[in-house]
mmCIF file of C-alpha atoms and ligand atoms in Angstrom:
data_model
loop_
_atom_site.group_PDB
_atom_site.id
_atom_site.type_symbol
_atom_site.label_atom_id
_atom_site.label_comp_id
_atom_site.label_asym_id
_atom_site.label_seq_id
_atom_site.Cartn_x
_atom_site.Cartn_y
_atom_site.Cartn_z
ATOM 1 C CA MET P 1 -55.493 -55.020 38.238
ATOM 2 C CA LEU P 2 -52.391 -55.772 40.278
ATOM 3 C CA ASP P 3 -50.388 -56.260 37.058
ATOM 4 C CA LYS P 4 -51.518 -52.877 35.807
ATOM 5 C CA VAL P 5 -50.293 -51.204 39.009
ATOM 6 C CA LYS P 6 -46.946 -53.004 38.720
ATOM 7 C CA GLU P 7 -46.559 -51.765 35.128
ATOM 8 C CA LEU P 8 -47.304 -48.228 36.277
ATOM 9 C CA ILE P 9 -44.609 -48.489 38.967
ATOM 10 C CA VAL P 10 -42.053 -49.352 36.268
ATOM 11 C CA GLU P 11 -43.337 -46.579 33.996
ATOM 12 C CA VAL P 12 -43.103 -44.002 36.780
ATOM 13 C CA GLY P 13 -39.607 -45.233 37.688
ATOM 14 C CA TYR P 14 -38.397 -44.551 34.145
ATOM 15 C CA PHE P 15 -40.149 -41.231 33.733
ATOM 16 C CA ASN P 16 -38.036 -38.186 32.943
ATOM 17 C CA ALA P 17 -39.017 -34.578 32.291
ATOM 18 C CA SER P 18 -36.980 -31.892 30.560
ATOM 19 C CA THR P 19 -39.291 -29.012 31.471
ATOM 20 C CA LYS P 20 -41.284 -27.971 34.488
ATOM 21 C CA GLU P 21 -44.466 -28.174 32.392
ATOM 22 C CA GLU P 22 -43.837 -31.820 31.544
ATOM 23 C CA LEU P 23 -43.272 -32.593 35.192
ATOM 24 C CA GLU P 24 -46.466 -30.833 36.202
ATOM 25 C CA THR P 25 -48.477 -32.849 33.639
ATOM 26 C CA PHE P 26 -46.948 -35.989 35.138
ATOM 27 C CA ARG P 27 -47.825 -34.922 38.674
ATOM 28 C CA ILE P 28 -51.441 -34.152 37.761
ATOM 29 C CA LYS P 29 -51.739 -37.449 35.876
ATOM 30 C CA TYR P 30 -50.684 -39.540 38.894
ATOM 31 C CA LEU P 31 -51.097 -37.487 42.018
ATOM 32 C CA GLY P 32 -53.689 -34.883 41.060
ATOM 33 C CA SER P 33 -57.105 -34.725 42.738
ATOM 34 C CA LYS P 34 -58.543 -36.440 39.646
ATOM 35 C CA GLY P 35 -55.404 -38.482 39.038
ATOM 36 C CA LEU P 36 -54.726 -42.148 38.437
ATOM 37 C CA LEU P 37 -53.890 -42.904 42.070
ATOM 38 C CA LYS P 38 -57.157 -41.473 43.269
ATOM 39 C CA ASP P 39 -59.015 -43.747 40.842
ATOM 40 C CA LEU P 40 -56.942 -46.759 41.812
ATOM 41 C CA PHE P 41 -57.509 -46.233 45.538
ATOM 42 C CA ALA P 42 -61.229 -45.979 44.743
ATOM 43 C CA GLU P 43 -60.969 -49.439 43.084
ATOM 44 C CA PHE P 44 -59.595 -50.879 46.331
ATOM 45 C CA LYS P 45 -62.979 -51.812 47.725
ATOM 46 C CA ASN P 46 -63.777 -53.864 44.586
ATOM 47 C CA VAL P 47 -60.663 -56.029 44.888
ATOM 48 C CA ASP P 48 -61.027 -59.593 46.198
ATOM 49 C CA ALA P 49 -60.255 -59.854 49.894
ATOM 50 C CA ASP P 50 -57.274 -62.212 49.420
ATOM 51 C CA LEU P 51 -55.629 -59.838 46.914
ATOM 52 C CA ARG P 52 -56.197 -56.704 48.908
ATOM 53 C CA LYS P 53 -52.962 -56.872 50.848
ATOM 54 C CA ASP P 54 -50.760 -57.107 47.721
ATOM 55 C CA PHE P 55 -52.841 -54.564 45.866
ATOM 56 C CA GLY P 56 -52.666 -52.126 48.738
ATOM 57 C CA GLN P 57 -48.886 -52.497 49.035
ATOM 58 C CA ALA P 58 -48.467 -52.020 45.256
ATOM 59 C CA LEU P 59 -50.616 -48.905 45.346
ATOM 60 C CA ASN P 60 -48.557 -47.450 48.186
ATOM 61 C CA THR P 61 -45.350 -48.210 46.263
ATOM 62 C CA LEU P 62 -46.747 -46.501 43.157
ATOM 63 C CA LYS P 63 -47.750 -43.452 45.166
ATOM 64 C CA LYS P 64 -44.372 -43.232 46.895
ATOM 65 C CA THR P 65 -42.494 -43.728 43.584
ATOM 66 C CA ALA P 66 -44.510 -40.993 41.889
ATOM 67 C CA GLU P 67 -44.031 -38.586 44.818
ATOM 68 C CA ASP P 68 -40.265 -39.273 44.948
ATOM 69 C CA LYS P 69 -40.071 -38.770 41.200
ATOM 70 C CA VAL P 70 -41.700 -35.357 41.452
ATOM 71 C CA ILE P 71 -39.333 -34.311 44.239
ATOM 72 C CA GLU P 72 -36.260 -35.613 42.371
ATOM 73 C CA LEU P 73 -37.126 -34.027 39.005
ATOM 74 C CA THR P 74 -38.142 -30.722 40.604
ATOM 75 C CA ALA P 75 -34.686 -30.508 42.191
ATOM 76 C CA ILE P 76 -32.913 -31.374 38.912
ATOM 77 C CA LEU P 77 -34.914 -28.875 36.872
ATOM 78 C CA GLU P 78 -34.387 -26.116 39.398
ATOM 79 C CA LYS P 79 -30.641 -26.750 39.438
ATOM 80 C CA SER P 80 -30.423 -26.559 35.656
ATOM 81 C CA VAL P 81 -32.364 -23.278 35.623
ATOM 82 C CA GLU P 82 -29.943 -21.978 38.218
ATOM 83 C CA GLU P 83 -26.936 -23.119 36.140
ATOM 84 C CA LYS P 84 -28.376 -21.547 33.045
ATOM 85 C CA THR P 85 -28.714 -18.197 34.744
ATOM 86 C CA ILE P 86 -25.164 -18.389 36.075
ATOM 87 C CA TYR P 87 -23.350 -19.967 33.121
ATOM 88 C CA GLY P 88 -25.746 -19.450 30.236
ATOM 89 C CA ASP P 89 -26.751 -22.421 28.133
ATOM 90 C CA LEU P 90 -24.229 -25.141 28.906
ATOM 91 C CA THR P 91 -25.213 -27.148 25.866
ATOM 92 C CA ARG P 92 -24.442 -24.410 23.351
ATOM 93 C CA PRO P 93 -21.504 -24.986 20.956
ATOM 94 C CA SER P 94 -18.219 -23.699 22.370
ATOM 95 C CA GLU P 95 -16.653 -20.495 21.082
ATOM 96 C CA PRO P 96 -13.670 -21.171 18.806
ATOM 97 C CA ILE P 97 -10.311 -20.396 20.449
ATOM 98 C CA GLU P 98 -8.607 -17.677 18.419
ATOM 99 C CA LEU P 99 -5.187 -18.693 17.193
ATOM 100 C CA GLY P 100 -2.503 -16.040 17.156
ATOM 101 C CA SER P 101 0.150 -15.716 14.480
ATOM 102 C CA ARG P 102 3.880 -15.401 14.539
ATOM 103 C CA HIS P 103 5.249 -11.902 13.982
ATOM 104 C CA PRO P 104 6.757 -11.476 10.500
ATOM 105 C CA ILE P 105 10.091 -10.512 12.067
ATOM 106 C CA SER P 106 10.146 -13.823 13.965
ATOM 107 C CA ILE P 107 9.152 -15.740 10.839
ATOM 108 C CA VAL P 108 11.995 -14.232 8.808
ATOM 109 C CA LYS P 109 14.495 -14.529 11.666
ATOM 110 C CA ASN P 110 13.674 -18.223 12.082
ATOM 111 C CA ARG P 111 14.026 -18.814 8.364
ATOM 112 C CA ILE P 112 17.450 -17.154 8.268
ATOM 113 C CA ILE P 113 18.552 -19.249 11.246
ATOM 114 C CA GLU P 114 17.272 -22.398 9.585
ATOM 115 C CA VAL P 115 19.103 -21.708 6.307
ATOM 116 C CA PHE P 116 22.417 -21.140 8.114
ATOM 117 C CA ASN P 117 21.873 -24.031 10.527
ATOM 118 C CA ARG P 118 21.881 -26.344 7.550
ATOM 119 C CA ILE P 119 25.484 -25.389 6.734
ATOM 120 C CA GLY P 120 26.786 -25.655 10.271
ATOM 121 C CA PHE P 121 26.178 -22.208 11.789
ATOM 122 C CA THR P 122 24.960 -22.118 15.370
ATOM 123 C CA VAL P 123 23.030 -19.274 16.988
ATOM 124 C CA SER P 124 24.680 -16.960 19.511
ATOM 125 C CA GLU P 125 23.325 -13.940 21.316
ATOM 126 C CA GLY P 126 24.640 -10.951 23.207
ATOM 127 C CA PRO P 127 23.287 -8.154 25.399
ATOM 128 C CA GLU P 128 21.312 -5.217 24.002
ATOM 129 C CA ILE P 129 22.991 -2.897 26.494
ATOM 130 C CA GLU P 130 26.640 -2.882 25.485
ATOM 131 C CA ASP P 131 29.889 -1.223 26.382
ATOM 132 C CA ASP P 132 32.011 0.852 24.041
ATOM 133 C CA TRP P 133 34.579 -1.920 23.620
ATOM 134 C CA HIS P 134 32.221 -4.566 22.216
ATOM 135 C CA ASN P 135 30.145 -2.208 20.085
ATOM 136 C CA PHE P 136 32.963 0.003 18.739
ATOM 137 C CA SER P 137 36.575 -0.200 19.897
ATOM 138 C CA ALA P 138 37.170 -3.938 19.436
ATOM 139 C CA LEU P 139 35.597 -3.661 15.996
ATOM 140 C CA ASN P 140 38.369 -1.319 14.872
ATOM 141 C CA LEU P 141 36.350 1.805 15.611
ATOM 142 C CA PRO P 142 38.461 3.680 18.155
ATOM 143 C CA GLU P 143 37.237 6.869 19.812
ATOM 144 C CA TYR P 144 36.940 9.796 17.395
ATOM 145 C CA HIS P 145 36.907 7.405 14.454
ATOM 146 C CA PRO P 146 34.699 9.152 11.870
ATOM 147 C CA ALA P 147 32.813 5.928 11.104
ATOM 148 C CA ARG P 148 31.164 6.162 14.532
ATOM 149 C CA ASP P 149 29.033 8.940 13.093
ATOM 150 C CA MET P 150 27.463 6.461 10.686
ATOM 151 C CA GLN P 151 25.646 4.967 13.639
ATOM 152 C CA ASP P 152 23.921 7.494 15.854
ATOM 153 C CA THR P 153 24.110 5.996 19.273
ATOM 154 C CA PHE P 154 21.786 6.009 22.276
ATOM 155 C CA PHE P 155 23.896 6.335 25.420
ATOM 156 C CA ILE P 156 22.672 5.286 28.821
ATOM 157 C CA GLU P 157 22.488 8.067 31.379
ATOM 158 C CA GLN P 158 25.108 10.262 29.689
ATOM 159 C CA ASN P 159 27.717 7.558 30.265
ATOM 160 C CA PRO P 160 29.763 7.382 27.055
ATOM 161 C CA ASP P 161 30.843 3.843 27.871
ATOM 162 C CA ILE P 162 27.392 2.254 28.188
ATOM 163 C CA LEU P 163 25.084 2.273 25.219
ATOM 164 C CA LEU P 164 22.342 0.450 23.341
ATOM 165 C CA ARG P 165 24.106 -1.630 20.724
ATOM 166 C CA THR P 166 23.945 -0.086 17.274
ATOM 167 C CA HIS P 167 24.562 -3.381 15.478
ATOM 168 C CA THR P 168 24.825 -7.096 16.197
ATOM 169 C CA SER P 169 28.526 -7.017 15.232
ATOM 170 C CA SER P 170 29.101 -6.632 18.980
ATOM 171 C CA VAL P 171 28.155 -10.300 19.363
ATOM 172 C CA GLN P 172 31.064 -11.255 17.041
ATOM 173 C CA VAL P 173 33.452 -9.759 19.549
ATOM 174 C CA ARG P 174 31.830 -11.491 22.514
ATOM 175 C CA TYR P 175 31.788 -14.816 20.699
ATOM 176 C CA MET P 176 35.445 -14.629 19.627
ATOM 177 C CA GLU P 177 36.523 -13.633 23.124
ATOM 178 C CA LYS P 178 35.028 -16.869 24.432
ATOM 179 C CA ASN P 179 35.608 -19.319 21.552
ATOM 180 C CA GLN P 180 38.613 -20.255 19.455
ATOM 181 C CA PRO P 181 38.228 -21.198 15.766
ATOM 182 C CA PRO P 182 36.705 -22.969 13.977
ATOM 183 C CA ILE P 183 33.823 -20.525 14.477
ATOM 184 C CA ARG P 184 30.554 -20.596 12.557
ATOM 185 C CA THR P 185 27.881 -18.535 14.206
ATOM 186 C CA ILE P 186 24.965 -16.270 13.429
ATOM 187 C CA SER P 187 23.652 -13.738 15.906
ATOM 188 C CA PRO P 188 20.138 -12.397 15.492
ATOM 189 C CA GLY P 189 19.021 -9.529 17.696
ATOM 190 C CA ARG P 190 17.542 -6.116 18.268
ATOM 191 C CA VAL P 191 19.587 -2.990 17.614
ATOM 192 C CA PHE P 192 19.042 0.690 18.338
ATOM 193 C CA ARG P 193 19.933 3.895 16.507
ATOM 194 C CA ASN P 194 19.104 7.472 17.215
ATOM 195 C CA GLU P 195 17.427 8.033 13.892
ATOM 196 C CA ASP P 196 14.301 9.779 12.702
ATOM 197 C CA ILE P 197 11.467 7.354 12.164
ATOM 198 C CA SER P 198 10.161 7.117 8.615
ATOM 199 C CA ALA P 199 8.715 4.536 6.221
ATOM 200 C CA ARG P 200 12.237 3.215 5.617
ATOM 201 C CA ALA P 201 14.011 3.695 8.945
ATOM 202 C CA HIS P 202 13.271 3.091 12.602
ATOM 203 C CA CYS P 203 15.197 3.673 15.801
ATOM 204 C CA ILE P 204 14.697 0.045 16.840
ATOM 205 C CA PHE P 205 15.170 -2.761 14.354
ATOM 206 C CA HIS P 206 16.660 -6.233 13.996
ATOM 207 C CA GLN P 207 19.817 -7.577 12.442
ATOM 208 C CA VAL P 208 21.463 -10.919 11.894
ATOM 209 C CA GLU P 209 25.230 -11.064 12.079
ATOM 210 C CA GLY P 210 27.248 -13.910 10.575
ATOM 211 C CA LEU P 211 30.806 -14.939 11.459
ATOM 212 C CA TYR P 212 33.028 -17.674 10.060
ATOM 213 C CA ILE P 213 36.618 -18.052 11.254
ATOM 214 C CA ASP P 214 38.975 -20.912 10.424
ATOM 215 C CA THR P 215 42.279 -21.583 8.696
ATOM 216 C CA ASP P 216 42.395 -20.613 5.006
ATOM 217 C CA VAL P 217 38.992 -18.943 4.790
ATOM 218 C CA SER P 218 38.819 -16.888 1.602
ATOM 219 C CA PHE P 219 36.606 -14.317 -0.045
ATOM 220 C CA ALA P 220 35.395 -17.085 -2.403
ATOM 221 C CA ASP P 221 34.011 -18.964 0.631
ATOM 222 C CA LEU P 222 32.115 -15.840 1.623
ATOM 223 C CA LYS P 223 30.657 -15.415 -1.823
ATOM 224 C CA GLN P 224 29.509 -19.048 -2.049
ATOM 225 C CA THR P 225 27.874 -18.888 1.353
ATOM 226 C CA LEU P 226 25.994 -15.716 0.422
ATOM 227 C CA LEU P 227 24.927 -17.212 -2.892
ATOM 228 C CA TYR P 228 23.581 -20.270 -1.094
ATOM 229 C CA PHE P 229 21.720 -17.993 1.322
ATOM 230 C CA THR P 230 20.077 -15.839 -1.337
ATOM 231 C CA LYS P 231 18.996 -18.928 -3.281
ATOM 232 C CA GLU P 232 17.418 -20.494 -0.210
ATOM 233 C CA MET P 233 15.889 -17.306 1.128
ATOM 234 C CA PHE P 234 14.635 -15.577 -2.008
ATOM 235 C CA GLY P 235 14.957 -18.207 -4.719
ATOM 236 C CA LYS P 236 17.272 -15.810 -6.574
ATOM 237 C CA SER P 237 20.555 -17.099 -7.925
ATOM 238 C CA LYS P 238 22.402 -14.007 -9.070
ATOM 239 C CA ILE P 239 24.313 -11.774 -6.665
ATOM 240 C CA ARG P 240 27.011 -9.148 -6.991
ATOM 241 C CA LEU P 241 29.464 -7.765 -4.475
ATOM 242 C CA ARG P 242 30.231 -4.063 -4.669
ATOM 243 C CA PRO P 243 33.354 -2.745 -2.932
ATOM 244 C CA SER P 244 32.446 -0.846 0.221
ATOM 245 C CA TYR P 245 33.865 0.194 3.555
ATOM 246 C CA PHE P 246 33.349 -1.126 7.068
ATOM 247 C CA PRO P 247 35.987 -0.585 9.764
ATOM 248 C CA PHE P 248 35.753 -4.203 10.942
ATOM 249 C CA THR P 249 36.269 -5.884 7.566
ATOM 250 C CA GLU P 250 38.942 -5.582 4.897
ATOM 251 C CA PRO P 251 38.130 -5.881 2.075
ATOM 252 C CA SER P 252 34.470 -5.008 2.560
ATOM 253 C CA ALA P 253 31.538 -5.312 0.200
ATOM 254 C CA GLU P 254 27.893 -4.549 -0.181
ATOM 255 C CA VAL P 255 25.829 -7.518 -1.400
ATOM 256 C CA ASP P 256 23.164 -6.976 -4.054
ATOM 257 C CA ILE P 257 20.801 -9.625 -5.357
ATOM 258 C CA TYR P 258 19.341 -9.601 -8.801
ATOM 259 C CA TRP P 259 15.628 -9.292 -8.108
ATOM 260 C CA GLY P 260 14.545 -8.976 -11.708
ATOM 261 C CA LEU P 261 12.388 -6.485 -13.558
ATOM 262 C CA GLU P 262 9.316 -8.524 -14.280
ATOM 263 C CA THR P 263 6.638 -6.518 -12.567
ATOM 264 C CA GLU P 264 5.911 -2.900 -11.859
ATOM 265 C CA ILE P 265 6.725 -3.537 -8.200
ATOM 266 C CA ASP P 266 10.163 -4.903 -9.217
ATOM 267 C CA TYR P 267 10.778 -1.638 -11.049
ATOM 268 C CA ARG P 268 9.735 0.399 -8.060
ATOM 269 C CA ILE P 269 11.724 -1.423 -5.374
ATOM 270 C CA THR P 270 14.880 -1.738 -7.461
ATOM 271 C CA LYS P 271 14.552 1.809 -8.823
ATOM 272 C CA GLY P 272 14.574 0.408 -12.315
ATOM 273 C CA THR P 273 17.915 -1.401 -11.965
ATOM 274 C CA GLY P 274 16.722 -4.899 -11.075
ATOM 275 C CA TRP P 275 19.319 -4.990 -8.252
ATOM 276 C CA LEU P 276 18.654 -4.780 -4.519
ATOM 277 C CA GLU P 277 21.137 -4.231 -1.730
ATOM 278 C CA ILE P 278 20.586 -6.731 1.095
ATOM 279 C CA MET P 279 23.634 -6.758 3.360
ATOM 280 C CA GLY P 280 27.190 -5.757 4.182
ATOM 281 C CA CYS P 281 30.058 -8.201 4.414
ATOM 282 C CA GLY P 282 33.808 -8.641 4.241
ATOM 283 C CA MET P 283 36.885 -10.439 5.509
ATOM 284 C CA VAL P 284 37.298 -9.865 9.228
ATOM 285 C CA ASP P 285 39.997 -7.231 9.764
ATOM 286 C CA PRO P 286 43.150 -8.753 11.377
ATOM 287 C CA ASN P 287 42.950 -6.006 14.019
ATOM 288 C CA VAL P 288 39.547 -7.304 15.105
ATOM 289 C CA LEU P 289 40.882 -10.855 15.388
ATOM 290 C CA LYS P 290 43.799 -9.546 17.467
ATOM 291 C CA ASN P 291 41.449 -7.589 19.731
ATOM 292 C CA CYS P 292 39.566 -10.820 20.419
ATOM 293 C CA ASN P 293 42.690 -12.941 21.081
ATOM 294 C CA ILE P 294 42.583 -14.843 17.815
ATOM 295 C CA ASP P 295 45.855 -15.210 15.916
ATOM 296 C CA PRO P 296 45.434 -13.355 12.583
ATOM 297 C CA ILE P 297 48.445 -15.142 11.075
ATOM 298 C CA LYS P 298 46.944 -18.555 11.618
ATOM 299 C CA TYR P 299 43.287 -17.738 11.067
ATOM 300 C CA SER P 300 41.152 -15.718 8.714
ATOM 301 C CA GLY P 301 37.415 -15.347 8.330
ATOM 302 C CA TYR P 302 34.472 -13.514 6.960
ATOM 303 C CA ALA P 303 31.542 -11.670 8.480
ATOM 304 C CA PHE P 304 28.276 -10.293 7.230
ATOM 305 C CA GLY P 305 25.354 -8.356 8.625
ATOM 306 C CA MET P 306 21.803 -7.780 7.406
ATOM 307 C CA GLY P 307 18.615 -6.098 8.566
ATOM 308 C CA ILE P 308 15.712 -8.467 9.208
ATOM 309 C CA GLU P 309 13.051 -5.814 8.592
ATOM 310 C CA ARG P 310 14.486 -5.083 5.186
ATOM 311 C CA ILE P 311 14.373 -8.751 4.209
ATOM 312 C CA ALA P 312 10.836 -9.164 5.561
ATOM 313 C CA MET P 313 9.732 -6.070 3.614
ATOM 314 C CA LEU P 314 11.111 -7.569 0.419
ATOM 315 C CA LEU P 315 9.682 -11.041 0.972
ATOM 316 C CA TYR P 316 6.189 -9.903 1.948
ATOM 317 C CA GLN P 317 6.125 -6.606 0.025
ATOM 318 C CA ILE P 318 5.560 -4.515 3.132
ATOM 319 C CA PRO P 319 5.763 -0.843 2.153
ATOM 320 C CA ASP P 320 6.403 0.780 5.541
ATOM 321 C CA ILE P 321 8.773 -0.369 8.321
ATOM 322 C CA ARG P 322 6.500 1.161 10.988
ATOM 323 C CA MET P 323 3.900 -1.526 10.311
ATOM 324 C CA PHE P 324 6.089 -4.048 12.158
ATOM 325 C CA TYR P 325 5.732 -2.205 15.454
ATOM 326 C CA GLU P 326 2.125 -1.041 15.414
ATOM 327 C CA ASN P 327 0.633 -4.394 16.481
ATOM 328 C CA ASP P 328 -2.331 -3.837 14.214
ATOM 329 C CA LYS P 329 -4.217 -7.138 14.166
ATOM 330 C CA ARG P 330 -5.256 -6.632 10.562
ATOM 331 C CA PHE P 331 -1.569 -6.612 9.601
ATOM 332 C CA LEU P 332 -0.446 -9.425 11.909
ATOM 333 C CA GLU P 333 -3.319 -11.754 10.998
ATOM 334 C CA GLN P 334 -2.028 -11.946 7.451
ATOM 335 C CA PHE P 335 0.885 -14.073 8.691
ATOM 336 C CA LYS P 336 -1.351 -16.707 10.306
ATOM 337 C CA SER P 337 -0.647 -19.428 7.792
ATOM 338 C CA ILE P 338 3.133 -19.044 7.963
ATOM 339 C CA ILE P 339 5.159 -20.692 10.702
HETATM 340 N N1 DAH J 401 27.373 -3.818 11.301
HETATM 341 C C1 DAH J 401 26.994 -3.356 9.998
HETATM 342 C C2 DAH J 401 25.825 -2.385 10.116
HETATM 343 O O1 DAH J 401 25.185 -2.378 11.115
HETATM 344 C C3 DAH J 401 26.608 -4.489 9.130
HETATM 345 C C4 DAH J 401 27.783 -5.322 8.756
HETATM 346 C C5 DAH J 401 28.532 -4.994 7.659
HETATM 347 C C6 DAH J 401 28.145 -6.402 9.524
HETATM 348 C C7 DAH J 401 29.645 -5.748 7.317
HETATM 349 C C8 DAH J 401 29.250 -7.158 9.192
HETATM 350 C C9 DAH J 401 29.976 -6.819 8.054
HETATM 351 O O2 DAH J 401 29.647 -8.217 9.891
HETATM 352 O O3 DAH J 401 31.056 -7.579 7.740
HETATM 353 O O4 DAH J 401 25.555 -1.662 9.199
#
């Protein structure tokens, strides 16, 4: 009899309930008016006199253990109900954390930087709010120069000297003012033009400017660098340079890559020619070097400039430049897998 009570004490000690119903069944089983303890206390009078003391103590321990158990489990179950109402089900699987994606402009910008980093170009940056000197005059575009019309400018508070830069060529000037050759730098950044917004043009877009100044830099160096770039960036190995005009370079050229005419899309984007214009370039005009305190007798160099949106549109076949600025998740999510 005593052994049975001792076993029950252990059993009660280990008991656990996950619901209030289970706990209630337990309580009725041990402490109920027809419960085990009632029966056991009724047995008391049948126990031998010399065992009564131990039996009585064991019974009291069992009763106390069962009562404590009920109090303890009631508190635990109530707390978990409370937590569930506050926090919901804490054991449910967690919600997946949504990963964002890099913006296509950042992806392309980083790729351009990486390609030029590999051949020794470092990144430099300049302010988006510029003065006339760095955006125009130092670049061989004096006041009233007709080429200023090519770039419709946003001025700040009617002040003709302070403006939003119309190209990243302004960073060339800033970099040369502070550094002597050898110079190898690329300058990515945002530029602004007072233009009507359409599928092909926007008033805010991005450019990357390149600048290389050293002794004996030739047009052949420029061409090789651009060929390397187009191979790395587009996997295309044919380029052509068409004579063009920029006030800050002489001679100047427009760079076309041979895109091919394999698909209908190739026909459409190259207007049936297979060629695509991707940037402007040239040998830095000696006047520009002089304006930036670099000796044009000793040094020569090349520069180039390209639009990041244009390159991203070609790489990812994006038909409308406005898509870059709409922040439509359905558009942005498509770049999730690219870093
Ligand atoms: N700044 C020119 C533009 O915005 C692009 C450009 C052309 C940059 C020729 C250059 C260059 O450095 O040599 O259209």
